[in-house]
Tab-separated table of C-alpha atoms in Angstrom:
chain	number	residue	atom	x	y	z
A	221	ALA	CA	-15.795	-1.072	17.780
A	222	GLN	CA	-12.589	0.985	18.521
A	223	LYS	CA	-9.852	1.767	16.053
A	224	ILE	CA	-6.159	3.603	17.086
A	225	THR	CA	-4.176	4.944	14.189
A	226	GLN	CA	-0.583	5.277	13.956
A	227	THR	CA	0.045	7.308	10.477
A	228	GLN	CA	3.217	7.961	10.527
A	229	PRO	CA	5.285	4.436	9.766
A	230	GLY	CA	9.031	5.732	10.655
A	231	MET	CA	10.243	9.003	12.199
A	232	PHE	CA	13.675	10.705	12.597
A	233	VAL	CA	14.944	12.839	14.923
A	234	GLN	CA	18.375	14.415	15.878
A	235	GLU	CA	19.063	13.690	19.500
A	236	LYS	CA	18.139	15.855	22.528
A	237	GLU	CA	15.736	16.605	20.101
A	238	ALA	CA	11.854	16.783	21.234
A	239	VAL	CA	9.589	14.252	18.677
A	240	THR	CA	5.752	14.212	18.514
A	241	LEU	CA	4.916	10.688	17.884
A	242	ASP	CA	0.733	10.782	16.444
A	243	CYS	CA	-1.984	8.601	17.560
A	244	THR	CA	-6.049	8.758	16.731
A	245	TYR	CA	-8.185	7.146	18.059
A	246	ASP	CA	-12.055	6.528	17.487
A	247	THR	CA	-14.751	4.957	19.705
A	248	SER	CA	-18.493	5.002	21.628
A	249	ASP	CA	-17.744	4.230	24.711
A	250	PRO	CA	-18.192	6.353	27.412
A	251	SER	CA	-14.821	5.947	28.922
A	252	TYR	CA	-11.155	4.899	27.880
A	253	GLY	CA	-7.784	4.742	27.944
A	254	LEU	CA	-4.647	5.771	26.043
A	255	PHE	CA	-1.753	3.763	26.118
A	256	TRP	CA	1.737	3.858	24.456
A	257	TYR	CA	4.086	1.230	24.777
A	258	LYS	CA	7.792	0.903	23.329
A	259	GLN	CA	9.141	-2.232	21.957
A	260	PRO	CA	12.970	-1.790	21.652
A	261	SER	CA	14.722	-4.403	18.616
A	262	SER	CA	14.519	-7.122	21.334
A	263	GLY	CA	11.237	-7.570	20.895
A	264	GLU	CA	9.832	-6.673	24.336
A	265	MET	CA	6.595	-4.515	24.856
A	266	ILE	CA	7.980	-1.850	27.878
A	267	PHE	CA	4.545	0.295	29.172
A	268	LEU	CA	5.442	4.072	28.997
A	269	ILE	CA	2.551	6.689	30.014
A	270	TYR	CA	-1.226	6.078	30.226
A	271	GLN	CA	-4.177	8.885	30.047
A	272	GLY	CA	-7.478	8.140	31.335
A	273	SER	CA	-10.338	9.789	28.961
A	274	TYR	CA	-11.578	12.033	32.488
A	275	ASP	CA	-8.341	13.001	33.497
A	276	GLN	CA	-8.237	16.854	34.260
A	277	GLN	CA	-4.468	16.702	32.964
A	278	ASN	CA	-2.033	15.522	30.790
A	279	ALA	CA	-0.633	12.991	31.619
A	280	THR	CA	3.594	12.845	32.005
A	281	GLU	CA	5.703	10.358	32.954
A	282	GLY	CA	10.191	11.763	33.117
A	283	ARG	CA	10.943	12.567	29.609
A	284	TYR	CA	7.545	11.230	28.307
A	285	SER	CA	4.391	13.495	27.917
A	286	LEU	CA	1.055	13.128	26.353
A	287	ASN	CA	-0.771	15.649	24.101
A	288	PHE	CA	-4.082	14.272	25.049
A	289	GLN	CA	-6.954	16.562	22.979
A	290	LYS	CA	-10.226	14.353	23.354
A	291	ALA	CA	-12.405	16.529	21.197
A	292	ARG	CA	-9.786	15.922	18.222
A	293	LYS	CA	-9.342	12.099	19.547
A	294	SER	CA	-5.396	12.313	19.622
A	295	ALA	CA	-3.089	11.694	22.368
A	296	ASN	CA	0.309	12.098	20.675
A	297	LEU	CA	3.443	11.104	22.752
A	298	VAL	CA	5.576	13.508	23.230
A	299	ILE	CA	9.547	12.460	23.427
A	300	SER	CA	11.677	15.221	25.024
A	301	ALA	CA	15.526	15.724	24.723
A	302	SER	CA	15.493	12.374	22.553
A	303	GLN	CA	18.319	9.714	23.163
A	304	LEU	CA	19.953	6.580	21.137
A	305	GLY	CA	18.375	4.375	23.228
A	306	ASP	CA	14.764	5.812	22.223
A	307	SER	CA	15.411	4.075	18.958
A	308	ALA	CA	12.304	1.493	18.912
A	309	MET	CA	9.164	0.562	17.590
A	310	TYR	CA	6.050	2.828	19.320
A	311	PHE	CA	3.062	1.695	19.991
A	312	CYS	CA	-0.268	3.661	20.874
A	313	ALA	CA	-3.411	1.636	22.568
A	314	MET	CA	-6.514	2.153	23.718
A	315	ARG	CA	-8.883	0.039	26.714
A	316	GLY	CA	-12.442	0.730	26.322
A	317	LEU	CA	-15.569	-1.083	27.756
A	318	ASN	CA	-17.481	-4.124	26.366
A	319	ALA	CA	-21.037	-4.412	25.562
A	320	GLY	CA	-21.824	-5.530	29.326
A	321	GLY	CA	-20.200	-2.100	29.874
A	322	THR	CA	-17.223	-3.872	31.905
A	323	SER	CA	-13.741	-3.977	30.762
A	324	TYR	CA	-11.136	-7.139	31.195
A	325	GLY	CA	-8.065	-4.777	29.835
A	326	LYS	CA	-8.600	-5.760	26.126
A	327	LEU	CA	-6.018	-3.268	24.419
A	328	THR	CA	-6.857	-2.499	20.623
A	329	PHE	CA	-3.278	-1.678	19.118
A	330	GLY	CA	-2.396	0.976	16.654
A	331	GLN	CA	0.110	-0.112	13.784
A	332	GLY	CA	3.146	1.124	15.173
A	333	THR	CA	5.485	3.747	14.418
A	334	ILE	CA	9.340	3.138	14.113
A	335	LEU	CA	11.625	6.049	15.707
A	336	THR	CA	15.595	6.466	14.698
A	337	VAL	CA	17.434	8.857	16.878
A	338	HIS	CA	20.529	10.238	15.166
A	339	PRO	CA	23.303	10.963	16.967
B	222	ASP	CA	8.046	-6.638	38.702
B	223	VAL	CA	6.121	-8.430	37.152
B	224	LYS	CA	7.409	-11.526	35.275
B	225	VAL	CA	5.691	-12.610	32.520
B	226	THR	CA	7.160	-15.954	30.791
B	227	GLN	CA	6.826	-17.167	27.229
B	228	SER	CA	8.317	-20.877	26.586
B	229	SER	CA	10.184	-20.251	23.726
B	230	ARG	CA	11.786	-17.162	21.832
B	231	TYR	CA	12.018	-18.794	18.457
B	232	LEU	CA	10.168	-21.904	16.956
B	233	VAL	CA	9.479	-24.084	13.775
B	234	LYS	CA	6.939	-25.985	12.863
B	235	ARG	CA	5.416	-27.481	10.279
B	236	THR	CA	2.040	-27.482	8.406
B	237	GLY	CA	-0.415	-29.392	10.277
B	238	GLU	CA	1.221	-30.002	13.384
B	239	LYS	CA	-0.578	-28.906	16.844
B	240	VAL	CA	1.515	-26.313	18.351
B	241	PHE	CA	1.309	-24.946	21.985
B	242	LEU	CA	2.607	-21.867	22.952
B	243	GLU	CA	3.002	-21.436	26.587
B	244	CYS	CA	2.379	-18.534	28.894
B	245	VAL	CA	3.273	-18.204	32.867
B	246	GLN	CA	2.997	-15.035	35.013
B	247	ASP	CA	4.643	-15.239	38.569
B	248	MET	CA	1.871	-11.448	39.700
B	249	ASP	CA	-1.512	-13.465	40.368
B	250	HIS	CA	-3.093	-11.406	37.697
B	251	GLU	CA	-6.662	-12.260	36.375
B	252	ASN	CA	-6.440	-11.562	33.235
B	253	MET	CA	-3.738	-12.988	30.802
B	254	PHE	CA	-4.174	-12.293	26.461
B	255	TRP	CA	-2.453	-13.429	23.313
B	256	TYR	CA	-1.520	-11.137	20.816
B	257	ARG	CA	-0.210	-11.452	17.279
B	258	GLN	CA	2.201	-9.115	15.822
B	259	ASP	CA	2.104	-8.643	12.664
B	260	PRO	CA	4.103	-6.025	10.481
B	261	GLY	CA	2.180	-2.746	9.395
B	262	LEU	CA	-0.372	-4.222	11.308
B	263	GLY	CA	0.446	-4.086	15.285
B	264	LEU	CA	-0.840	-6.619	17.763
B	265	ARG	CA	-4.263	-8.156	17.442
B	266	LEU	CA	-6.025	-9.422	19.882
B	267	ILE	CA	-6.496	-13.495	19.357
B	268	TYR	CA	-7.981	-14.391	23.177
B	269	PHE	CA	-7.985	-13.588	26.140
B	270	SER	CA	-8.664	-14.834	29.578
B	271	TYR	CA	-10.601	-13.139	32.742
B	272	ASP	CA	-10.280	-16.299	34.923
B	273	VAL	CA	-8.730	-19.603	35.005
B	274	LYS	CA	-10.744	-21.835	33.083
B	275	MET	CA	-12.968	-18.724	31.737
B	276	LYS	CA	-12.040	-17.237	27.958
B	277	GLU	CA	-13.000	-15.593	25.330
B	278	LYS	CA	-12.591	-14.948	21.893
B	279	GLY	CA	-10.818	-11.856	20.653
B	280	ASP	CA	-10.552	-10.216	16.909
B	281	ILE	CA	-8.700	-12.978	14.787
B	282	PRO	CA	-9.727	-16.593	16.855
B	283	GLU	CA	-9.481	-18.355	14.123
B	284	GLY	CA	-7.770	-21.324	13.735
B	285	TYR	CA	-6.623	-20.887	17.479
B	286	SER	CA	-7.533	-22.386	20.916
B	287	VAL	CA	-6.566	-21.392	24.369
B	288	SER	CA	-6.680	-22.958	27.752
B	289	ARG	CA	-6.208	-21.729	31.504
B	290	GLU	CA	-6.176	-24.617	33.787
B	291	LYS	CA	-4.549	-22.786	36.822
B	292	LYS	CA	-4.276	-18.676	37.089
B	293	GLU	CA	-0.713	-17.840	36.428
B	294	ARG	CA	-0.521	-20.035	33.132
B	295	PHE	CA	-2.355	-19.227	29.656
B	296	SER	CA	-1.449	-21.682	26.644
B	297	LEU	CA	-2.521	-20.822	23.195
B	298	ILE	CA	-2.891	-23.601	20.984
B	299	LEU	CA	-2.942	-23.633	16.942
B	300	GLU	CA	-4.600	-26.746	16.370
B	301	SER	CA	-3.463	-27.679	12.182
B	302	ALA	CA	-0.281	-24.889	12.147
B	303	SER	CA	-0.690	-23.246	8.672
B	304	THR	CA	2.230	-20.488	6.680
B	305	ASN	CA	-0.109	-17.977	7.738
B	306	GLN	CA	-0.183	-18.182	11.125
B	307	THR	CA	3.311	-17.639	11.106
B	308	SER	CA	4.075	-14.186	13.311
B	309	MET	CA	5.454	-13.190	16.097
B	310	TYR	CA	2.787	-13.959	19.077
B	311	LEU	CA	3.251	-11.970	22.629
B	312	CYS	CA	1.506	-12.711	25.629
B	313	ALA	CA	0.000	-10.460	28.360
B	314	SER	CA	-1.210	-10.590	31.773
B	315	LYS	CA	-3.119	-7.499	33.825
B	316	ARG	CA	-4.422	-7.413	37.641
B	317	GLY	CA	-8.136	-7.427	37.026
B	318	GLY	CA	-10.810	-4.460	37.959
B	319	ILE	CA	-8.342	-1.739	38.175
B	320	TYR	CA	-8.706	-0.286	34.331
B	321	ASN	CA	-5.378	1.704	34.591
B	322	GLN	CA	-2.821	-0.704	35.244
B	323	PRO	CA	-0.983	-1.372	31.973
B	324	GLN	CA	-0.682	-5.273	30.365
B	325	HIS	CA	2.746	-6.732	31.225
B	326	PHE	CA	4.295	-8.793	27.695
B	327	GLY	CA	6.543	-11.346	28.008
B	328	ASP	CA	9.624	-11.213	25.363
B	329	GLY	CA	7.895	-12.961	22.645
B	330	THR	CA	7.877	-15.980	20.361
B	331	ARG	CA	8.940	-16.089	16.913
B	332	LEU	CA	7.236	-18.520	15.597
B	333	SER	CA	7.596	-20.259	11.788
B	334	ILE	CA	5.562	-22.683	10.119
B	335	LEU	CA	7.202	-24.397	6.947
């Protein structure tokens, strides 16, 4: 079974500063992937960044980067130069393999972290 | 751009009713998913489908069924709605066989069962 844990129910950051959102995971799958999504108050889920378990480098996508520490089973999202529009719920999710060694892309989600950016 | 469309943003139904939530995607994706989202619990997978007429249970399938008669459409059915099924429901789709592709989500349906 897979598990994703986001221990920060809420986080606050000042505009233009960087913020780290924590995500730890547990899996016995030999290969897996980690996704981060953003959910504004309007409700839509927006894909931000992906990290594969065998990727040699940490993923980056614009102001988003992923601090992937495989031995610690953590995949923290770093948002640099925060903007007011970054205020939203953020979800960490994992894709693993099923018992047959395949994956239909099923995701296991964490509880989410609400980020508030102050001006 | 991928478009996943859920038939209603808000829906109010009564206990015991049979409720249909519809989801349509326009990118010929093989895999489709239904989640429910509750505060403090994140998103939990109800059912998913990896091909037409193929379906598998997710983590919380009790009280729900699904139908996928056409590739682009995936329906979630609440057989006899109960108040504990009041929640936000999210549909998603994904291209099959490409493991690092993200799921694309609809805007969600906020369902209230009275």
